[in-house]
Amino acid sequence: MENNSLGVNVELNMEVSQAGELTHTRIAEPGMLTRVGNSTYLRFNEKLDNNQEAKILVKIADNGEIHLKRTAQSTHLASLLYFTNQDHNSGHLETEYGVMQLKTFTRNSQVEIKNRPLSGKINIDYDLIYDNNIVGNYKFRLIFKA
């Protein structure tokens, strides 16, 4: 099994459309790219208010499935979402009040990783679904490079 980690710079741009409102989030942080077997893991932090941060982990499986885990201890929130191109997946959001079951429908996903020089991009367009209702449309655009 191959296991190597490299420092990368990560830029994430998120566009969220919820209840008729459009919001944009941009994160630019150092991160770590690790390959374990046929999977690639990208870890980085998101700065929150009051000098807190959320830990973000993106896993790219060898079958093209993408896992997105976000944990923010200061807000007692943790989410785990799965994305498979043109498919529905189950996920969840953990809160201090319990676990909410969520679903995603991945309208489009693309992953491109280059080795020399190390760089890549992950694009995901998806709907977030709770209780059979679409609660938001998301555009996830992540770029990384060594």
XYZ file of N, CA and C in Angstrom, residues 4-5 28 54 60 66 91 93 99 105 117 122 125:
39
model
N 1.708 8.431 0.920
C 2.575 9.599 0.906
C 1.733 10.849 1.029
N 2.277 11.837 1.741
C 1.564 13.094 1.966
C 2.390 14.249 1.432
N -9.286 29.862 1.172
C -7.937 29.666 0.633
C -7.037 29.338 1.813
N -13.110 24.820 11.166
C -13.729 23.542 10.842
C -12.700 22.724 10.074
N -11.422 11.057 -2.427
C -11.741 10.682 -3.794
C -11.436 9.197 -3.910
N -17.013 10.684 -4.351
C -16.368 11.716 -3.545
C -17.070 11.774 -2.199
N -26.472 10.700 3.381
C -25.461 11.312 4.228
C -26.123 11.761 5.514
N -26.064 14.952 8.942
C -25.574 16.116 9.665
C -25.764 15.837 11.143
N -29.016 13.576 15.056
C -28.531 13.375 13.691
C -29.682 13.568 12.706
N -28.190 14.684 -4.446
C -28.271 14.247 -5.837
C -27.176 14.997 -6.567
N 3.366 19.107 -12.488
C 3.431 19.271 -11.034
C 2.087 18.868 -10.413
N -11.639 19.643 -8.250
C -12.815 18.837 -7.946
C -14.009 19.764 -8.108
N -21.620 19.691 -8.634
C -22.893 20.409 -8.646
C -23.905 19.448 -8.044
